[in-house]
Amino acid sequence: MSDPSPWAIEAEGLGKQYGRGWALRDCSFRLPAGHICALVGPNGAGKSTFLGTATRLVQPTTGTLKLFGVPVSDPAVLSRVSFLAQDKPLYPRFTVAETLRLGRELNPRWDQELAERIVRSGKVPLSARIGTLSGGQRTRVAFALAFGKRPELLLLDEPMSDLDPLARHEMSGLLMAEAAEHGTTVLMSSHMLSEMEVMCDYLLVLAEGRLRMAGQTDDLIPAHLLVTGVAEGDDGVPEELRRQHTVVESRVTGRQFSALIRSGGPLSDSWEVLSPSMEEVLLAYLRSPDAPTLIADESRVDGQRGAAA
Ligand SMILES: Nc1ncnc2c1ncn2[C@@H]1O[C@H](COP(=O)(O)OP(=O)(O)OP(=O)(O)O)[C@@H](O)[C@H]1O
């Protein structure tokens, strides 16, 4: 089935309320198809809740969500999406071979060769029962199921957390190769920022249920600078810096200030200026829940276009 929508995900005013608290609030963005997108945020930020709304496990309280232009409530989208949940639910009494067979029977585009290759490269016996496997081996089988379905959108909730470094490296390589070869869109929540930096070309940052940053890493990260210089004024950050730029986070050590800023123009020669890594930018936003939101133009839904960031 082909769909002309260039957007793998479009969320508009999406929210989820539990009791009196909001796990996700007024979340609006769109993710162009074909990207590998990191979904980042502190514990309790709403990442799993968002992934739940995209897989119909969580019913939103407000707003709409479309996948490839189709409302997520339409069963037609299910065959186009794979979800690897944080707890990797599998049937413990099934063998690995039976688990893959289930995948084959349930999914018309199933790729048995790929699924078996993922399992075999981890030396997981096809005859072993799921219940006897280690946590990392179970994760590998869950990866095989998710990839074997050959989805157009792969949603992964902290997929690598119980894999050893070699397996993580292998799965990261597989993800990037799949995305490149088949144009698969990947949305992956993770706390492993340095790994995300290598793998992902798109970013969604959530904090306290709200979207804080969205866009391509190549647009978002270079928009920031790390500035250090002689501390001035009440909090050490020179007034001139605050006036012309957006200060995301600042600190004072002795007589020096350092600040991560969103650049708004040229900077004084008296300061040292460096380009931050993606990890440095993300850590600054995660430590500063009040930092101004940054949504790249292409990530905005129609209602947000032209609005101030
Ligand atoms: N079923 C539920 N009932 C009540 N509150 C919930 C439920 N599910 C999630 N929440 C609350 O919603 C908020 C967001 O939770 P969520 O699991 O989406 O966060 P997360 O970003 O995935 O966190 P983590 O990084 O710890 O996995 C939290 O405050 C959580 O307690």
CSV table of C-alpha atoms and ligand atoms in Angstrom, one decimal:
chain,number,residue,atom,x,y,z
A,1,MET,CA,0.0,0.0,0.0
A,2,SER,CA,1.4,3.4,-0.8
A,3,ASP,CA,0.5,6.7,0.7
A,4,PRO,CA,1.5,10.1,-0.5
A,5,SER,CA,1.9,11.5,3.0
A,6,PRO,CA,5.5,12.7,3.6
A,7,TRP,CA,4.9,12.6,7.4
A,8,ALA,CA,5.4,9.3,9.3
A,9,ILE,CA,3.9,10.9,12.4
A,10,GLU,CA,1.7,14.0,12.9
A,11,ALA,CA,0.5,14.8,16.4
A,12,GLU,CA,-1.8,17.7,17.0
A,13,GLY,CA,-2.7,18.8,20.5
A,14,LEU,CA,-2.0,15.3,21.8
A,15,GLY,CA,-2.5,14.9,25.5
A,16,LYS,CA,-3.0,12.1,28.1
A,17,GLN,CA,-4.4,12.7,31.5
A,18,TYR,CA,-4.2,10.2,34.4
A,19,GLY,CA,-6.3,11.4,37.3
A,20,ARG,CA,-5.4,15.0,37.8
A,21,GLY,CA,-2.0,14.8,36.2
A,22,TRP,CA,-1.0,15.0,32.6
A,23,ALA,CA,1.5,12.4,31.3
A,24,LEU,CA,1.5,14.2,27.9
A,25,ARG,CA,0.2,17.7,27.2
A,26,ASP,CA,-0.6,19.6,24.1
A,27,CYS,CA,2.0,17.8,22.0
A,28,SER,CA,2.1,19.0,18.4
A,29,PHE,CA,4.8,18.1,15.8
A,30,ARG,CA,5.4,16.2,12.6
A,31,LEU,CA,8.1,13.7,11.8
A,32,PRO,CA,9.0,13.4,8.2
A,33,ALA,CA,9.3,9.8,6.9
A,34,GLY,CA,12.7,8.2,6.6
A,35,HIS,CA,14.4,9.6,9.6
A,36,ILE,CA,15.9,7.8,12.7
A,37,CYS,CA,14.5,9.9,15.5
A,38,ALA,CA,15.6,9.9,19.1
A,39,LEU,CA,12.8,10.4,21.7
A,40,VAL,CA,14.6,11.9,24.7
A,41,GLY,CA,13.5,13.1,28.1
A,42,PRO,CA,14.0,12.5,31.8
A,43,ASN,CA,12.2,9.6,33.7
A,44,GLY,CA,8.5,10.3,33.7
A,45,ALA,CA,8.7,12.8,30.8
A,46,GLY,CA,5.9,11.0,28.8
A,47,LYS,CA,8.0,9.1,26.3
A,48,SER,CA,6.3,5.7,26.8
A,49,THR,CA,2.9,7.4,27.0
A,50,PHE,CA,3.5,9.0,23.6
A,51,LEU,CA,4.7,5.6,22.1
A,52,GLY,CA,1.5,4.1,23.7
A,53,THR,CA,-0.7,6.5,21.8
A,54,ALA,CA,1.0,5.6,18.6
A,55,THR,CA,0.4,1.9,19.1
A,56,ARG,CA,-3.2,2.3,20.5
A,57,LEU,CA,-2.2,0.9,23.9
A,58,VAL,CA,-2.9,4.4,25.3
A,59,GLN,CA,-6.1,6.3,24.5
A,60,PRO,CA,-5.3,10.0,24.2
A,61,THR,CA,-7.4,12.4,26.3
A,62,THR,CA,-7.0,15.2,23.8
A,63,GLY,CA,-5.8,15.8,20.3
A,64,THR,CA,-5.1,13.6,17.2
A,65,LEU,CA,-2.4,11.4,15.9
A,66,LYS,CA,-1.8,10.3,12.4
A,67,LEU,CA,0.7,7.8,11.0
A,68,PHE,CA,1.4,8.2,7.3
A,69,GLY,CA,-1.6,10.5,7.1
A,70,VAL,CA,-3.9,7.9,8.5
A,71,PRO,CA,-5.6,8.3,12.0
A,72,VAL,CA,-4.0,5.9,14.4
A,73,SER,CA,-7.5,4.7,15.2
A,74,ASP,CA,-7.8,3.2,11.7
A,75,PRO,CA,-6.8,-0.5,11.8
A,76,ALA,CA,-5.1,-0.1,8.4
A,77,VAL,CA,-2.1,1.5,10.0
A,78,LEU,CA,-1.3,-1.5,12.3
A,79,SER,CA,0.4,-3.6,9.6
A,80,ARG,CA,2.7,-0.7,8.8
A,81,VAL,CA,4.1,-0.3,12.3
A,82,SER,CA,6.2,-2.4,14.6
A,83,PHE,CA,6.5,-1.7,18.3
A,84,LEU,CA,9.2,-3.0,20.6
A,85,ALA,CA,7.9,-2.3,24.1
A,86,GLN,CA,10.2,-1.6,27.1
A,87,ASP,CA,9.4,-5.0,28.7
A,88,LYS,CA,9.7,-6.9,25.4
A,89,PRO,CA,6.6,-9.1,26.0
A,90,LEU,CA,7.0,-12.6,24.4
A,91,TYR,CA,5.4,-16.0,25.1
A,92,PRO,CA,7.8,-17.7,27.6
A,93,ARG,CA,6.6,-21.2,26.6
A,94,PHE,CA,7.2,-20.7,22.9
A,95,THR,CA,10.5,-21.7,21.3
A,96,VAL,CA,12.4,-19.1,19.3
A,97,ALA,CA,11.4,-20.9,16.1
A,98,GLU,CA,7.7,-20.9,17.2
A,99,THR,CA,8.0,-17.2,18.0
A,100,LEU,CA,9.3,-16.4,14.5
A,101,ARG,CA,6.7,-18.6,13.0
A,102,LEU,CA,4.0,-16.6,14.8
A,103,GLY,CA,5.6,-13.4,13.3
A,104,ARG,CA,5.5,-15.0,9.8
A,105,GLU,CA,1.8,-16.1,10.1
A,106,LEU,CA,0.7,-12.7,11.4
A,107,ASN,CA,2.6,-10.5,9.0
A,108,PRO,CA,2.1,-10.5,5.3
A,109,ARG,CA,5.5,-8.8,4.6
A,110,TRP,CA,7.4,-11.0,7.0
A,111,ASP,CA,11.1,-11.4,6.2
A,112,GLN,CA,12.1,-14.8,7.7
A,113,GLU,CA,15.7,-14.6,6.5
A,114,LEU,CA,16.3,-11.3,8.2
A,115,ALA,CA,14.6,-12.5,11.5
A,116,GLU,CA,16.6,-15.7,11.6
A,117,ARG,CA,19.8,-13.8,10.8
A,118,ILE,CA,19.3,-11.5,13.8
A,119,VAL,CA,18.6,-14.4,16.1
A,120,ARG,CA,21.5,-16.6,14.8
A,121,SER,CA,24.1,-13.8,15.0
A,122,GLY,CA,23.5,-13.7,18.8
A,123,LYS,CA,24.0,-17.5,18.9
A,124,VAL,CA,20.4,-17.9,20.3
A,125,PRO,CA,19.3,-21.5,19.5
A,126,LEU,CA,16.0,-21.6,17.5
A,127,SER,CA,15.0,-24.6,19.6
A,128,ALA,CA,15.4,-22.7,23.0
A,129,ARG,CA,12.2,-21.7,24.9
A,130,ILE,CA,11.8,-18.0,25.4
A,131,GLY,CA,11.5,-18.4,29.1
A,132,THR,CA,15.0,-19.9,29.4
A,133,LEU,CA,16.7,-17.1,27.5
A,134,SER,CA,18.7,-14.3,29.2
A,135,GLY,CA,17.2,-10.7,29.1
A,136,GLY,CA,19.5,-9.7,26.3
A,137,GLN,CA,18.7,-12.8,24.3
A,138,ARG,CA,15.0,-12.2,24.7
A,139,THR,CA,15.6,-8.6,23.5
A,140,ARG,CA,17.4,-10.0,20.4
A,141,VAL,CA,14.3,-12.2,19.6
A,142,ALA,CA,12.1,-9.2,20.1
A,143,PHE,CA,14.2,-7.2,17.7
A,144,ALA,CA,14.0,-10.1,15.2
A,145,LEU,CA,10.1,-9.9,15.4
A,146,ALA,CA,10.1,-6.2,15.1
A,147,PHE,CA,12.4,-6.1,12.1
A,148,GLY,CA,11.0,-9.3,10.5
A,149,LYS,CA,7.6,-7.5,10.1
A,150,ARG,CA,9.4,-5.1,7.7
A,151,PRO,CA,7.5,-2.1,9.1
A,152,GLU,CA,7.4,1.4,7.6
A,153,LEU,CA,7.6,2.8,11.1
A,154,LEU,CA,9.5,1.1,13.9
A,155,LEU,CA,8.7,2.4,17.4
A,156,LEU,CA,11.3,1.3,20.0
A,157,ASP,CA,11.0,2.0,23.8
A,158,GLU,CA,14.5,1.9,25.3
A,159,PRO,CA,15.4,-1.0,23.1
A,160,MET,CA,19.1,-1.4,23.9
A,161,SER,CA,19.1,-1.1,27.7
A,162,ASP,CA,19.7,-4.8,28.4
A,163,LEU,CA,22.0,-5.6,25.5
A,164,ASP,CA,25.8,-6.0,25.9
A,165,PRO,CA,28.0,-3.4,24.1
A,166,LEU,CA,28.7,-5.7,21.1
A,167,ALA,CA,25.0,-6.5,20.7
A,168,ARG,CA,24.1,-2.8,21.0
A,169,HIS,CA,26.6,-2.0,18.4
A,170,GLU,CA,25.2,-4.7,16.1
A,171,MET,CA,21.6,-3.6,16.6
A,172,SER,CA,22.5,0.1,16.0
A,173,GLY,CA,24.2,-0.9,12.8
A,174,LEU,CA,21.2,-3.0,11.7
A,175,LEU,CA,18.8,-0.1,12.5
A,176,MET,CA,20.8,2.4,10.4
A,177,ALA,CA,21.2,-0.1,7.5
A,178,GLU,CA,17.4,-0.9,7.5
A,179,ALA,CA,16.5,2.7,7.6
A,180,ALA,CA,18.9,3.5,4.7
A,181,GLU,CA,17.9,0.5,2.6
A,182,HIS,CA,14.2,0.5,3.0
A,183,GLY,CA,13.4,4.1,4.1
A,184,THR,CA,12.1,2.8,7.4
A,185,THR,CA,11.2,5.6,9.9
A,186,VAL,CA,12.5,4.8,13.4
A,187,LEU,CA,11.4,6.5,16.6
A,188,MET,CA,13.4,5.3,19.5
A,189,SER,CA,13.2,6.4,23.2
A,190,SER,CA,16.5,6.1,25.0
A,191,HIS,CA,18.6,7.6,27.8
A,192,MET,CA,21.9,6.7,26.0
A,193,LEU,CA,22.6,10.1,24.6
A,194,SER,CA,26.0,9.4,23.1
A,195,GLU,CA,24.6,6.4,21.2
A,196,MET,CA,21.7,8.5,20.0
A,197,GLU,CA,24.1,11.0,18.7
A,198,VAL,CA,25.7,8.4,16.4
A,199,MET,CA,22.5,6.9,15.2
A,200,CYS,CA,19.8,9.6,15.0
A,201,ASP,CA,19.3,12.4,12.6
A,202,TYR,CA,16.1,13.7,14.2
A,203,LEU,CA,15.3,14.7,17.7
A,204,LEU,CA,12.2,14.9,19.9
A,205,VAL,CA,12.7,16.1,23.4
A,206,LEU,CA,10.0,15.8,26.1
A,207,ALA,CA,10.0,17.1,29.6
A,208,GLU,CA,7.2,17.0,32.1
A,209,GLY,CA,4.8,15.8,29.4
A,210,ARG,CA,5.5,18.7,27.0
A,211,LEU,CA,7.5,18.8,23.8
A,212,ARG,CA,10.6,20.9,24.3
A,213,MET,CA,12.5,20.4,21.1
A,214,ALA,CA,11.8,18.9,17.7
A,215,GLY,CA,13.7,18.9,14.4
A,216,GLN,CA,16.6,17.5,12.5
A,217,THR,CA,19.8,17.3,14.5
A,218,ASP,CA,21.7,19.1,11.8
A,219,ASP,CA,19.4,22.1,12.3
A,220,LEU,CA,19.0,22.0,16.0
A,221,ILE,CA,22.5,21.3,17.4
A,222,PRO,CA,24.4,23.9,15.3
A,223,ALA,CA,21.9,26.5,16.5
A,224,HIS,CA,23.6,26.3,19.9
A,225,LEU,CA,26.9,27.5,21.2
A,226,LEU,CA,28.9,27.0,24.4
A,227,VAL,CA,30.2,30.4,25.6
A,228,THR,CA,32.7,31.0,28.4
A,229,GLY,CA,34.1,34.3,29.8
A,230,VAL,CA,34.5,36.5,32.8
A,231,ALA,CA,31.5,36.5,35.1
A,232,GLU,CA,29.5,39.8,35.4
A,233,GLY,CA,26.3,40.9,37.0
A,234,ASP,CA,24.0,39.2,39.5
A,235,ASP,CA,24.1,35.6,38.1
A,236,GLY,CA,27.5,35.9,36.3
A,237,VAL,CA,26.0,35.9,32.8
A,238,PRO,CA,26.8,39.2,31.0
A,239,GLU,CA,23.7,41.3,30.2
A,240,GLU,CA,24.8,41.6,26.6
A,241,LEU,CA,24.7,37.8,26.2
A,242,ARG,CA,21.1,37.6,27.6
A,243,ARG,CA,19.9,40.6,25.5
A,244,GLN,CA,21.0,39.2,22.1
A,245,HIS,CA,20.8,35.4,22.6
A,246,THR,CA,18.7,32.8,24.3
A,247,VAL,CA,20.5,31.4,27.4
A,248,VAL,CA,19.4,27.7,27.8
A,249,GLU,CA,21.6,27.0,30.8
A,250,SER,CA,24.4,28.9,32.6
A,251,ARG,CA,26.7,28.3,35.5
A,252,VAL,CA,29.5,30.2,37.3
A,253,THR,CA,32.8,28.7,38.4
A,254,GLY,CA,35.0,31.1,40.3
A,255,ARG,CA,35.2,34.2,38.2
A,256,GLN,CA,34.1,32.5,34.9
A,257,PHE,CA,30.7,32.0,33.5
A,258,SER,CA,29.8,29.3,31.0
A,259,ALA,CA,26.5,29.2,29.1
A,260,LEU,CA,24.9,27.1,26.5
A,261,ILE,CA,23.0,29.6,24.3
A,262,ARG,CA,20.8,29.6,21.2
A,263,SER,CA,22.7,32.1,19.1
A,264,GLY,CA,20.9,35.2,18.0
A,265,GLY,CA,23.8,36.9,16.1
A,266,PRO,CA,27.5,37.7,16.4
A,267,LEU,CA,29.3,37.2,19.8
A,268,SER,CA,31.8,39.4,21.6
A,269,ASP,CA,35.5,38.5,20.9
A,270,SER,CA,36.2,38.6,24.6
A,271,TRP,CA,34.4,35.3,25.1
A,272,GLU,CA,35.5,31.8,24.1
A,273,VAL,CA,33.0,30.1,21.9
A,274,LEU,CA,32.7,26.4,21.1
A,275,SER,CA,30.3,24.2,19.2
A,276,PRO,CA,28.5,21.8,21.6
A,277,SER,CA,27.9,18.1,21.0
A,278,MET,CA,24.4,16.8,20.7
A,279,GLU,CA,24.9,15.2,24.2
A,280,GLU,CA,25.9,18.6,25.7
A,281,VAL,CA,22.8,20.3,24.1
A,282,LEU,CA,20.5,17.6,25.3
A,283,LEU,CA,21.9,17.6,28.9
A,284,ALA,CA,21.5,21.4,29.0
A,285,TYR,CA,17.8,21.1,28.0
A,286,LEU,CA,17.2,18.2,30.4
A,287,ARG,CA,18.7,20.1,33.3
A,288,SER,CA,16.7,23.2,32.4
A,289,PRO,CA,13.0,22.4,32.1
A,290,ASP,CA,12.1,26.1,31.8
A,291,ALA,CA,14.4,26.7,28.8
A,292,PRO,CA,12.4,28.1,25.8
A,293,THR,CA,11.0,25.5,23.4
A,294,LEU,CA,12.6,24.9,20.1
A,295,ILE,CA,10.5,23.4,17.3
A,296,ALA,CA,12.1,23.5,13.8
A,297,ASP,CA,9.9,24.9,11.1
A,298,GLU,CA,9.5,21.6,9.2
A,299,SER,CA,8.4,19.8,12.5
A,300,ARG,CA,5.6,22.2,13.1
A,301,VAL,CA,2.0,21.3,12.3
A,302,ASP,CA,0.1,23.8,10.2
A,303,GLY,CA,-1.4,25.6,13.2
A,304,GLN,CA,2.0,26.4,14.6
A,305,ARG,CA,3.6,27.7,11.4
A,306,GLY,CA,4.8,31.2,11.7
A,307,ALA,CA,4.3,31.2,15.5
A,308,ALA,CA,7.3,32.1,17.7
A,309,ALA,CA,9.4,29.2,19.0
B,1,LIG,N1,-1.1,3.9,33.7
B,1,LIG,C1,-0.8,5.1,34.3
B,1,LIG,N2,-1.5,5.5,35.3
B,1,LIG,C2,-1.1,6.7,36.0
B,1,LIG,N3,-0.1,7.4,35.7
B,1,LIG,C3,0.7,7.0,34.7
B,1,LIG,C4,0.4,5.8,33.9
B,1,LIG,N4,1.3,5.6,32.9
B,1,LIG,C5,2.2,6.7,33.1
B,1,LIG,N5,1.8,7.5,34.1
B,1,LIG,C6,2.5,8.7,34.5
B,1,LIG,O1,2.7,9.5,33.4
B,1,LIG,C7,4.0,10.1,33.5
B,1,LIG,C8,4.8,9.8,32.2
B,1,LIG,O2,5.1,8.4,32.2
B,1,LIG,P1,5.9,7.7,31.0
B,1,LIG,O3,6.0,6.3,31.4
B,1,LIG,O4,5.3,8.1,29.8
B,1,LIG,O5,7.3,8.4,31.1
B,1,LIG,P2,8.7,8.0,30.4
B,1,LIG,O6,9.2,9.3,29.8
B,1,LIG,O7,8.5,6.9,29.5
B,1,LIG,O8,9.6,7.6,31.7
B,1,LIG,P3,10.9,6.6,31.8
B,1,LIG,O9,12.1,7.2,31.1
B,1,LIG,O10,11.0,6.5,33.3
B,1,LIG,O11,10.5,5.3,31.1
B,1,LIG,C9,4.6,9.7,34.8
B,1,LIG,O12,4.4,10.7,35.7
B,1,LIG,C10,3.9,8.4,35.1
B,1,LIG,O13,3.8,8.2,36.5
